[in-house]
């Protein structure tokens, strides 16, 4: 009996190893690469990092799901919120045929600069933060989609609120990128429909430091409201220099300043600033609580910021689509064209014939005690506090 024990133990071990190998082979999943592009350095990097973390969270949760067909690998590139850099990194990503789809761009200037690249290379992308309407509507590129809304509805809501507050006279400062020009166009149109008067419009460059010339002219015009179409870094500088010149007008911004960095950059001077953004506040989104709990569990160094939930939704939609049709760019593009009432943490996603999601809800914000507070919940709305010149 003892003579046969050793051969039998070898046979048993071999059988167990073979079984384990077969099991491992059965469990192994094909790896699929997906991409993310946003501003990870520069003046709006907090927004890009929040977006990157949110897309990364979607990938991590999917890879932890035993039911997922594939294992996903995230490729991250930095567009610096600069159009020329964005074209370079978009080309690099789109030329990598192993990358099946990507969640792309917070800055409108980078998103509009890259749409031709995605179309040329056939890379399906879902924009997660940029709001310029032309990104989806200038062309009818089947590769380009967007889960967040556009600046059209944002500026309608803006003009409606300031008009209801009784303000009649305005000065406009906008950056000279497509983003800033777009905000100027849509706010001016919406305001004109409500009888508001723009006393002067001033275009400024994104790297401009000193606004004394523009603000001195604006002070002489004496508007009740200064509307700003641009991003956080310039907004901080303009608001600070308004104070130095003694300008008491309401500072009325866009989604480009809905960032903790705006408040941190100004401190008490941020109080009473208005801003507007598509969609509900993250905590009030259908999946907002789930998203914030999962985000917090990952111990990221930065918060998701205003558009993090949209970045998560964009990546989740991409992963859902790949799970459904497989890692094939053309099949992903075809399936995204038919997205109707698709559940997501930001609500139902429906793409129109230009790949644009219909996000009708706009959240109105005012900065109160160092926080972005929904206007309707604020002491300014109740009348307990007053904006400069508020009727």
PDB file of C-alpha atoms in Angstrom, residues 93-371:
ATOM      1  CA  UNK A  93      -5.421  58.856 -27.452  1.00  0.00           C
ATOM      2  CA  UNK A  94      -7.478  58.469 -30.622  1.00  0.00           C
ATOM      3  CA  UNK A  95      -4.539  56.932 -32.508  1.00  0.00           C
ATOM      4  CA  UNK A  96      -4.225  54.201 -29.867  1.00  0.00           C
ATOM      5  CA  UNK A  97      -6.591  51.625 -31.333  1.00  0.00           C
ATOM      6  CA  UNK A  98      -6.645  49.714 -28.055  1.00  0.00           C
ATOM      7  CA  UNK A  99      -8.545  52.608 -26.435  1.00  0.00           C
ATOM      8  CA  UNK A 100     -12.194  51.938 -27.237  1.00  0.00           C
ATOM      9  CA  UNK A 101     -13.840  55.137 -25.940  1.00  0.00           C
ATOM     10  CA  UNK A 102     -13.103  58.104 -23.680  1.00  0.00           C
ATOM     11  CA  UNK A 103     -14.678  60.627 -21.295  1.00  0.00           C
ATOM     12  CA  UNK A 104     -13.266  63.974 -22.365  1.00  0.00           C
ATOM     13  CA  UNK A 105     -12.848  67.654 -21.473  1.00  0.00           C
ATOM     14  CA  UNK A 106     -13.940  70.144 -18.856  1.00  0.00           C
ATOM     15  CA  UNK A 107     -12.927  73.251 -20.833  1.00  0.00           C
ATOM     16  CA  UNK A 108     -15.036  74.239 -23.832  1.00  0.00           C
ATOM     17  CA  UNK A 109     -12.005  75.626 -25.664  1.00  0.00           C
ATOM     18  CA  UNK A 110     -10.358  72.188 -25.602  1.00  0.00           C
ATOM     19  CA  UNK A 111     -13.512  70.232 -26.343  1.00  0.00           C
ATOM     20  CA  UNK A 112     -14.352  72.228 -29.480  1.00  0.00           C
ATOM     21  CA  UNK A 113     -10.725  72.061 -30.667  1.00  0.00           C
ATOM     22  CA  UNK A 114     -10.695  68.254 -30.590  1.00  0.00           C
ATOM     23  CA  UNK A 115     -13.993  67.175 -32.144  1.00  0.00           C
ATOM     24  CA  UNK A 116     -12.429  66.888 -35.613  1.00  0.00           C
ATOM     25  CA  UNK A 117      -9.731  64.595 -34.186  1.00  0.00           C
ATOM     26  CA  UNK A 118     -12.266  62.196 -32.676  1.00  0.00           C
ATOM     27  CA  UNK A 119     -14.220  62.168 -35.913  1.00  0.00           C
ATOM     28  CA  UNK A 120     -11.113  61.552 -38.029  1.00  0.00           C
ATOM     29  CA  UNK A 121      -9.932  58.609 -35.916  1.00  0.00           C
ATOM     30  CA  UNK A 122     -13.380  57.226 -35.141  1.00  0.00           C
ATOM     31  CA  UNK A 123     -12.972  57.403 -31.354  1.00  0.00           C
ATOM     32  CA  UNK A 124     -16.287  57.626 -29.488  1.00  0.00           C
ATOM     33  CA  UNK A 125     -16.149  60.225 -26.709  1.00  0.00           C
ATOM     34  CA  UNK A 126     -18.571  61.440 -24.063  1.00  0.00           C
ATOM     35  CA  UNK A 127     -17.911  65.015 -22.944  1.00  0.00           C
ATOM     36  CA  UNK A 128     -18.303  65.379 -19.184  1.00  0.00           C
ATOM     37  CA  UNK A 129     -17.993  69.091 -18.395  1.00  0.00           C
ATOM     38  CA  UNK A 130     -17.596  71.489 -21.336  1.00  0.00           C
ATOM     39  CA  UNK A 131     -20.738  73.553 -22.033  1.00  0.00           C
ATOM     40  CA  UNK A 132     -20.235  75.305 -25.402  1.00  0.00           C
ATOM     41  CA  UNK A 133     -23.210  74.303 -27.615  1.00  0.00           C
ATOM     42  CA  UNK A 134     -21.037  74.053 -30.746  1.00  0.00           C
ATOM     43  CA  UNK A 135     -19.246  70.997 -29.325  1.00  0.00           C
ATOM     44  CA  UNK A 136     -22.250  68.885 -30.239  1.00  0.00           C
ATOM     45  CA  UNK A 137     -24.176  71.196 -32.556  1.00  0.00           C
ATOM     46  CA  UNK A 138     -21.577  72.702 -34.929  1.00  0.00           C
ATOM     47  CA  UNK A 139     -21.130  69.345 -36.648  1.00  0.00           C
ATOM     48  CA  UNK A 140     -23.111  66.147 -36.606  1.00  0.00           C
ATOM     49  CA  UNK A 141     -20.236  63.868 -35.649  1.00  0.00           C
ATOM     50  CA  UNK A 142     -21.492  60.449 -34.536  1.00  0.00           C
ATOM     51  CA  UNK A 143     -18.393  60.022 -32.348  1.00  0.00           C
ATOM     52  CA  UNK A 144     -19.160  63.036 -30.109  1.00  0.00           C
ATOM     53  CA  UNK A 145     -21.646  62.933 -27.220  1.00  0.00           C
ATOM     54  CA  UNK A 146     -22.182  64.963 -24.063  1.00  0.00           C
ATOM     55  CA  UNK A 147     -23.870  64.042 -20.768  1.00  0.00           C
ATOM     56  CA  UNK A 148     -23.889  67.549 -19.260  1.00  0.00           C
ATOM     57  CA  UNK A 149     -25.984  70.405 -20.618  1.00  0.00           C
ATOM     58  CA  UNK A 150     -24.993  73.511 -22.538  1.00  0.00           C
ATOM     59  CA  UNK A 151     -24.573  77.175 -21.706  1.00  0.00           C
ATOM     60  CA  UNK A 152     -27.813  78.108 -23.518  1.00  0.00           C
ATOM     61  CA  UNK A 153     -30.140  76.989 -20.718  1.00  0.00           C
ATOM     62  CA  UNK A 154     -27.606  78.138 -18.128  1.00  0.00           C
ATOM     63  CA  UNK A 155     -27.711  81.715 -19.410  1.00  0.00           C
ATOM     64  CA  UNK A 156     -31.499  81.666 -19.751  1.00  0.00           C
ATOM     65  CA  UNK A 157     -31.742  80.846 -16.049  1.00  0.00           C
ATOM     66  CA  UNK A 158     -29.132  83.480 -15.229  1.00  0.00           C
ATOM     67  CA  UNK A 159     -30.867  86.267 -17.135  1.00  0.00           C
ATOM     68  CA  UNK A 160     -34.226  85.270 -15.649  1.00  0.00           C
ATOM     69  CA  UNK A 161     -32.980  85.459 -12.045  1.00  0.00           C
ATOM     70  CA  UNK A 162     -31.131  88.786 -12.272  1.00  0.00           C
ATOM     71  CA  UNK A 163     -34.087  90.307 -14.112  1.00  0.00           C
ATOM     72  CA  UNK A 164     -36.500  89.105 -11.418  1.00  0.00           C
ATOM     73  CA  UNK A 165     -34.238  90.696  -8.814  1.00  0.00           C
ATOM     74  CA  UNK A 166     -34.887  94.026 -10.516  1.00  0.00           C
ATOM     75  CA  UNK A 167     -31.503  94.670 -12.100  1.00  0.00           C
ATOM     76  CA  UNK A 168     -31.613  96.717 -15.297  1.00  0.00           C
ATOM     77  CA  UNK A 169     -28.015  97.680 -16.184  1.00  0.00           C
ATOM     78  CA  UNK A 170     -25.064  95.371 -16.833  1.00  0.00           C
ATOM     79  CA  UNK A 171     -21.445  95.250 -17.905  1.00  0.00           C
ATOM     80  CA  UNK A 172     -20.079  92.060 -19.473  1.00  0.00           C
ATOM     81  CA  UNK A 173     -16.536  90.739 -19.104  1.00  0.00           C
ATOM     82  CA  UNK A 174     -15.751  87.529 -20.986  1.00  0.00           C
ATOM     83  CA  UNK A 175     -12.604  85.683 -21.914  1.00  0.00           C
ATOM     84  CA  UNK A 176     -11.837  85.616 -25.621  1.00  0.00           C
ATOM     85  CA  UNK A 177     -11.921  81.818 -26.003  1.00  0.00           C
ATOM     86  CA  UNK A 178     -14.896  80.113 -27.651  1.00  0.00           C
ATOM     87  CA  UNK A 179     -16.161  79.483 -24.118  1.00  0.00           C
ATOM     88  CA  UNK A 180     -16.203  83.116 -23.111  1.00  0.00           C
ATOM     89  CA  UNK A 181     -17.553  84.322 -26.443  1.00  0.00           C
ATOM     90  CA  UNK A 182     -20.352  81.769 -26.221  1.00  0.00           C
ATOM     91  CA  UNK A 183     -21.384  82.905 -22.760  1.00  0.00           C
ATOM     92  CA  UNK A 184     -21.393  86.524 -23.917  1.00  0.00           C
ATOM     93  CA  UNK A 185     -23.591  85.622 -26.890  1.00  0.00           C
ATOM     94  CA  UNK A 186     -26.189  83.578 -25.020  1.00  0.00           C
ATOM     95  CA  UNK A 187     -26.394  85.787 -21.936  1.00  0.00           C
ATOM     96  CA  UNK A 188     -26.745  88.916 -24.065  1.00  0.00           C
ATOM     97  CA  UNK A 189     -29.577  87.338 -26.076  1.00  0.00           C
ATOM     98  CA  UNK A 190     -31.395  86.095 -22.981  1.00  0.00           C
ATOM     99  CA  UNK A 191     -31.026  89.431 -21.205  1.00  0.00           C
ATOM    100  CA  UNK A 192     -32.239  91.442 -24.208  1.00  0.00           C
ATOM    101  CA  UNK A 193     -35.456  89.381 -24.224  1.00  0.00           C
ATOM    102  CA  UNK A 194     -36.065  90.517 -20.654  1.00  0.00           C
ATOM    103  CA  UNK A 195     -35.350  94.210 -21.169  1.00  0.00           C
ATOM    104  CA  UNK A 196     -31.908  94.344 -19.548  1.00  0.00           C
ATOM    105  CA  UNK A 197     -29.391  96.873 -20.864  1.00  0.00           C
ATOM    106  CA  UNK A 198     -25.714  96.053 -21.391  1.00  0.00           C
ATOM    107  CA  UNK A 199     -23.717  99.244 -20.965  1.00  0.00           C
ATOM    108  CA  UNK A 200     -20.396  97.801 -22.113  1.00  0.00           C
ATOM    109  CA  UNK A 201     -18.796  94.499 -23.155  1.00  0.00           C
ATOM    110  CA  UNK A 202     -15.118  93.730 -22.546  1.00  0.00           C
ATOM    111  CA  UNK A 203     -13.125  90.784 -23.891  1.00  0.00           C
ATOM    112  CA  UNK A 204     -10.060  89.718 -21.876  1.00  0.00           C
ATOM    113  CA  UNK A 205      -7.384  87.078 -22.432  1.00  0.00           C
ATOM    114  CA  UNK A 206      -7.173  83.968 -20.269  1.00  0.00           C
ATOM    115  CA  UNK A 207      -3.712  84.866 -18.969  1.00  0.00           C
ATOM    116  CA  UNK A 208      -4.498  88.533 -18.260  1.00  0.00           C
ATOM    117  CA  UNK A 209      -3.483  89.632 -14.766  1.00  0.00           C
ATOM    118  CA  UNK A 210      -4.449  93.305 -14.547  1.00  0.00           C
ATOM    119  CA  UNK A 211      -8.021  94.424 -15.273  1.00  0.00           C
ATOM    120  CA  UNK A 212      -7.655  98.006 -14.084  1.00  0.00           C
ATOM    121  CA  UNK A 213      -8.349  99.488 -17.541  1.00  0.00           C
ATOM    122  CA  UNK A 214     -11.535  97.501 -18.090  1.00  0.00           C
ATOM    123  CA  UNK A 215     -12.798  97.928 -14.534  1.00  0.00           C
ATOM    124  CA  UNK A 216     -12.114 101.674 -14.524  1.00  0.00           C
ATOM    125  CA  UNK A 217     -14.303 102.021 -17.611  1.00  0.00           C
ATOM    126  CA  UNK A 218     -16.940  99.831 -16.013  1.00  0.00           C
ATOM    127  CA  UNK A 219     -16.903 101.892 -12.815  1.00  0.00           C
ATOM    128  CA  UNK A 220     -17.649 104.994 -14.895  1.00  0.00           C
ATOM    129  CA  UNK A 221     -20.591 103.176 -16.537  1.00  0.00           C
ATOM    130  CA  UNK A 222     -21.925 102.306 -13.050  1.00  0.00           C
ATOM    131  CA  UNK A 223     -23.749  99.038 -13.880  1.00  0.00           C
ATOM    132  CA  UNK A 224     -25.770  97.226 -11.237  1.00  0.00           C
ATOM    133  CA  UNK A 225     -24.348  93.847 -12.300  1.00  0.00           C
ATOM    134  CA  UNK A 226     -21.036  92.698 -13.761  1.00  0.00           C
ATOM    135  CA  UNK A 227     -21.580  89.495 -15.711  1.00  0.00           C
ATOM    136  CA  UNK A 228     -18.486  87.327 -16.077  1.00  0.00           C
ATOM    137  CA  UNK A 229     -18.130  84.643 -18.751  1.00  0.00           C
ATOM    138  CA  UNK A 230     -14.952  82.747 -17.931  1.00  0.00           C
ATOM    139  CA  UNK A 231     -13.193  80.362 -15.580  1.00  0.00           C
ATOM    140  CA  UNK A 232     -12.126  80.523 -11.935  1.00  0.00           C
ATOM    141  CA  UNK A 233      -8.586  82.005 -12.205  1.00  0.00           C
ATOM    142  CA  UNK A 234      -9.696  85.148 -14.064  1.00  0.00           C
ATOM    143  CA  UNK A 235     -12.866  85.384 -12.000  1.00  0.00           C
ATOM    144  CA  UNK A 236     -10.853  85.526  -8.793  1.00  0.00           C
ATOM    145  CA  UNK A 237      -8.623  88.282 -10.166  1.00  0.00           C
ATOM    146  CA  UNK A 238     -11.498  90.384 -11.506  1.00  0.00           C
ATOM    147  CA  UNK A 239     -13.575  90.123  -8.325  1.00  0.00           C
ATOM    148  CA  UNK A 240     -10.546  91.031  -6.201  1.00  0.00           C
ATOM    149  CA  UNK A 241      -9.697  94.042  -8.365  1.00  0.00           C
ATOM    150  CA  UNK A 242     -13.341  95.191  -8.322  1.00  0.00           C
ATOM    151  CA  UNK A 243     -13.009  95.522  -4.556  1.00  0.00           C
ATOM    152  CA  UNK A 244      -9.785  97.535  -4.814  1.00  0.00           C
ATOM    153  CA  UNK A 245     -11.484  99.999  -7.159  1.00  0.00           C
ATOM    154  CA  UNK A 246     -14.540 100.263  -4.934  1.00  0.00           C
ATOM    155  CA  UNK A 247     -16.968  98.722  -7.423  1.00  0.00           C
ATOM    156  CA  UNK A 248     -20.076  97.530  -5.567  1.00  0.00           C
ATOM    157  CA  UNK A 249     -21.906  95.803  -8.436  1.00  0.00           C
ATOM    158  CA  UNK A 250     -23.169  92.231  -8.118  1.00  0.00           C
ATOM    159  CA  UNK A 251     -20.662  89.738  -9.516  1.00  0.00           C
ATOM    160  CA  UNK A 252     -22.620  87.312 -11.687  1.00  0.00           C
ATOM    161  CA  UNK A 253     -20.666  84.286 -12.918  1.00  0.00           C
ATOM    162  CA  UNK A 254     -21.221  81.119 -14.902  1.00  0.00           C
ATOM    163  CA  UNK A 255     -20.596  77.426 -14.259  1.00  0.00           C
ATOM    164  CA  UNK A 256     -16.917  78.202 -14.886  1.00  0.00           C
ATOM    165  CA  UNK A 257     -16.562  79.542 -11.332  1.00  0.00           C
ATOM    166  CA  UNK A 258     -18.557  76.813  -9.575  1.00  0.00           C
ATOM    167  CA  UNK A 259     -15.476  75.505  -7.820  1.00  0.00           C
ATOM    168  CA  UNK A 260     -14.122  75.423  -4.293  1.00  0.00           C
ATOM    169  CA  UNK A 261     -11.040  77.136  -5.714  1.00  0.00           C
ATOM    170  CA  UNK A 262     -13.070  80.287  -6.409  1.00  0.00           C
ATOM    171  CA  UNK A 263     -14.064  80.600  -2.767  1.00  0.00           C
ATOM    172  CA  UNK A 264     -10.581  79.696  -1.533  1.00  0.00           C
ATOM    173  CA  UNK A 265      -9.048  82.314  -3.831  1.00  0.00           C
ATOM    174  CA  UNK A 266     -11.266  85.136  -2.592  1.00  0.00           C
ATOM    175  CA  UNK A 267     -12.211  84.357   0.985  1.00  0.00           C
ATOM    176  CA  UNK A 268     -14.896  86.771   2.257  1.00  0.00           C
ATOM    177  CA  UNK A 269     -14.914  88.653  -1.075  1.00  0.00           C
ATOM    178  CA  UNK A 270     -16.653  85.653  -2.663  1.00  0.00           C
ATOM    179  CA  UNK A 271     -19.788  86.380  -0.607  1.00  0.00           C
ATOM    180  CA  UNK A 272     -22.838  87.193  -2.721  1.00  0.00           C
ATOM    181  CA  UNK A 273     -21.398  85.937  -6.022  1.00  0.00           C
ATOM    182  CA  UNK A 274     -24.008  84.377  -8.321  1.00  0.00           C
ATOM    183  CA  UNK A 275     -23.303  81.301 -10.459  1.00  0.00           C
ATOM    184  CA  UNK A 276     -25.276  78.771 -12.466  1.00  0.00           C
ATOM    185  CA  UNK A 277     -24.758  75.144 -13.449  1.00  0.00           C
ATOM    186  CA  UNK A 278     -26.683  72.455 -15.333  1.00  0.00           C
ATOM    187  CA  UNK A 279     -28.196  69.635 -13.325  1.00  0.00           C
ATOM    188  CA  UNK A 280     -29.051  69.343  -9.660  1.00  0.00           C
ATOM    189  CA  UNK A 281     -26.436  69.698  -6.906  1.00  0.00           C
ATOM    190  CA  UNK A 282     -24.558  66.422  -6.537  1.00  0.00           C
ATOM    191  CA  UNK A 283     -26.221  65.535  -3.240  1.00  0.00           C
ATOM    192  CA  UNK A 284     -29.665  65.927  -4.859  1.00  0.00           C
ATOM    193  CA  UNK A 285     -28.946  63.860  -7.967  1.00  0.00           C
ATOM    194  CA  UNK A 286     -30.744  60.489  -8.243  1.00  0.00           C
ATOM    195  CA  UNK A 287     -27.478  58.694  -7.514  1.00  0.00           C
ATOM    196  CA  UNK A 288     -25.813  61.523  -5.623  1.00  0.00           C
ATOM    197  CA  UNK A 289     -25.655  59.834  -2.236  1.00  0.00           C
ATOM    198  CA  UNK A 290     -24.321  56.598  -3.756  1.00  0.00           C
ATOM    199  CA  UNK A 291     -21.699  58.539  -5.707  1.00  0.00           C
ATOM    200  CA  UNK A 292     -20.495  60.571  -2.732  1.00  0.00           C
ATOM    201  CA  UNK A 293     -20.306  57.511  -0.471  1.00  0.00           C
ATOM    202  CA  UNK A 294     -18.287  55.512  -3.006  1.00  0.00           C
ATOM    203  CA  UNK A 295     -16.091  58.525  -3.803  1.00  0.00           C
ATOM    204  CA  UNK A 296     -15.372  59.111  -0.135  1.00  0.00           C
ATOM    205  CA  UNK A 297     -14.507  55.447   0.403  1.00  0.00           C
ATOM    206  CA  UNK A 298     -11.650  55.722  -2.119  1.00  0.00           C
ATOM    207  CA  UNK A 299      -9.915  58.454  -0.060  1.00  0.00           C
ATOM    208  CA  UNK A 300      -9.107  60.634  -3.071  1.00  0.00           C
ATOM    209  CA  UNK A 301      -7.035  63.710  -2.197  1.00  0.00           C
ATOM    210  CA  UNK A 302      -9.440  66.086  -3.970  1.00  0.00           C
ATOM    211  CA  UNK A 303     -13.239  66.479  -4.017  1.00  0.00           C
ATOM    212  CA  UNK A 304     -15.192  65.599  -7.188  1.00  0.00           C
ATOM    213  CA  UNK A 305     -16.006  69.286  -7.777  1.00  0.00           C
ATOM    214  CA  UNK A 306     -19.048  70.522  -9.716  1.00  0.00           C
ATOM    215  CA  UNK A 307     -18.797  68.183 -12.707  1.00  0.00           C
ATOM    216  CA  UNK A 308     -17.433  65.041 -11.043  1.00  0.00           C
ATOM    217  CA  UNK A 309     -20.817  63.335 -11.121  1.00  0.00           C
ATOM    218  CA  UNK A 310     -21.040  63.973 -14.870  1.00  0.00           C
ATOM    219  CA  UNK A 311     -17.559  62.487 -15.385  1.00  0.00           C
ATOM    220  CA  UNK A 312     -18.666  59.391 -13.469  1.00  0.00           C
ATOM    221  CA  UNK A 313     -21.864  59.197 -15.535  1.00  0.00           C
ATOM    222  CA  UNK A 314     -19.914  59.602 -18.788  1.00  0.00           C
ATOM    223  CA  UNK A 315     -17.509  56.779 -17.931  1.00  0.00           C
ATOM    224  CA  UNK A 316     -20.283  54.568 -16.593  1.00  0.00           C
ATOM    225  CA  UNK A 317     -22.201  54.997 -19.843  1.00  0.00           C
ATOM    226  CA  UNK A 318     -19.080  54.052 -21.807  1.00  0.00           C
ATOM    227  CA  UNK A 319     -18.537  50.918 -19.709  1.00  0.00           C
ATOM    228  CA  UNK A 320     -22.199  49.922 -19.943  1.00  0.00           C
ATOM    229  CA  UNK A 321     -22.007  50.241 -23.706  1.00  0.00           C
ATOM    230  CA  UNK A 322     -18.832  48.163 -24.016  1.00  0.00           C
ATOM    231  CA  UNK A 323     -20.346  45.507 -21.777  1.00  0.00           C
ATOM    232  CA  UNK A 324     -23.344  45.409 -24.110  1.00  0.00           C
ATOM    233  CA  UNK A 325     -21.734  45.460 -27.575  1.00  0.00           C
ATOM    234  CA  UNK A 326     -18.111  44.520 -26.919  1.00  0.00           C
ATOM    235  CA  UNK A 327     -14.818  46.435 -27.237  1.00  0.00           C
ATOM    236  CA  UNK A 328     -15.418  47.727 -30.751  1.00  0.00           C
ATOM    237  CA  UNK A 329     -15.384  51.465 -31.515  1.00  0.00           C
ATOM    238  CA  UNK A 330     -17.903  51.283 -34.354  1.00  0.00           C
ATOM    239  CA  UNK A 331     -20.356  49.220 -32.318  1.00  0.00           C
ATOM    240  CA  UNK A 332     -19.994  51.597 -29.367  1.00  0.00           C
ATOM    241  CA  UNK A 333     -20.713  54.612 -31.602  1.00  0.00           C
ATOM    242  CA  UNK A 334     -23.778  52.890 -33.050  1.00  0.00           C
ATOM    243  CA  UNK A 335     -25.151  51.995 -29.629  1.00  0.00           C
ATOM    244  CA  UNK A 336     -24.565  55.471 -28.169  1.00  0.00           C
ATOM    245  CA  UNK A 337     -26.643  56.905 -31.009  1.00  0.00           C
ATOM    246  CA  UNK A 338     -29.653  55.064 -29.593  1.00  0.00           C
ATOM    247  CA  UNK A 339     -29.337  56.090 -25.937  1.00  0.00           C
ATOM    248  CA  UNK A 340     -32.818  56.911 -24.645  1.00  0.00           C
ATOM    249  CA  UNK A 341     -33.883  57.227 -20.997  1.00  0.00           C
ATOM    250  CA  UNK A 342     -30.713  55.470 -19.836  1.00  0.00           C
ATOM    251  CA  UNK A 343     -30.398  55.478 -16.044  1.00  0.00           C
ATOM    252  CA  UNK A 344     -27.384  57.232 -14.537  1.00  0.00           C
ATOM    253  CA  UNK A 345     -26.447  58.948 -11.286  1.00  0.00           C
ATOM    254  CA  UNK A 346     -27.239  62.332 -12.890  1.00  0.00           C
ATOM    255  CA  UNK A 347     -30.683  61.176 -14.026  1.00  0.00           C
ATOM    256  CA  UNK A 348     -32.000  59.773 -17.284  1.00  0.00           C
ATOM    257  CA  UNK A 349     -29.677  60.238 -20.260  1.00  0.00           C
ATOM    258  CA  UNK A 350     -31.192  60.745 -23.703  1.00  0.00           C
ATOM    259  CA  UNK A 351     -29.054  61.807 -26.653  1.00  0.00           C
ATOM    260  CA  UNK A 352     -30.620  63.848 -29.430  1.00  0.00           C
ATOM    261  CA  UNK A 353     -29.535  63.470 -33.064  1.00  0.00           C
ATOM    262  CA  UNK A 354     -26.367  65.476 -32.302  1.00  0.00           C
ATOM    263  CA  UNK A 355     -25.351  63.380 -29.304  1.00  0.00           C
ATOM    264  CA  UNK A 356     -26.489  66.002 -26.788  1.00  0.00           C
ATOM    265  CA  UNK A 357     -28.129  64.952 -23.548  1.00  0.00           C
ATOM    266  CA  UNK A 358     -31.206  66.921 -22.598  1.00  0.00           C
ATOM    267  CA  UNK A 359     -30.447  68.479 -19.193  1.00  0.00           C
ATOM    268  CA  UNK A 360     -33.248  70.951 -18.581  1.00  0.00           C
ATOM    269  CA  UNK A 361     -32.654  71.592 -14.886  1.00  0.00           C
ATOM    270  CA  UNK A 362     -30.336  74.486 -14.025  1.00  0.00           C
ATOM    271  CA  UNK A 363     -29.186  75.075 -10.447  1.00  0.00           C
ATOM    272  CA  UNK A 364     -28.914  78.707  -9.350  1.00  0.00           C
ATOM    273  CA  UNK A 365     -26.198  79.350  -6.756  1.00  0.00           C
ATOM    274  CA  UNK A 366     -25.171  82.195  -4.497  1.00  0.00           C
ATOM    275  CA  UNK A 367     -22.097  82.108  -2.283  1.00  0.00           C
ATOM    276  CA  UNK A 368     -23.166  82.434   1.331  1.00  0.00           C
ATOM    277  CA  UNK A 369     -20.794  82.068   4.290  1.00  0.00           C
ATOM    278  CA  UNK A 370     -18.068  80.462   2.184  1.00  0.00           C
ATOM    279  CA  UNK A 371     -20.266  77.913   0.408  1.00  0.00           C
TER     280      UNK A 371
END
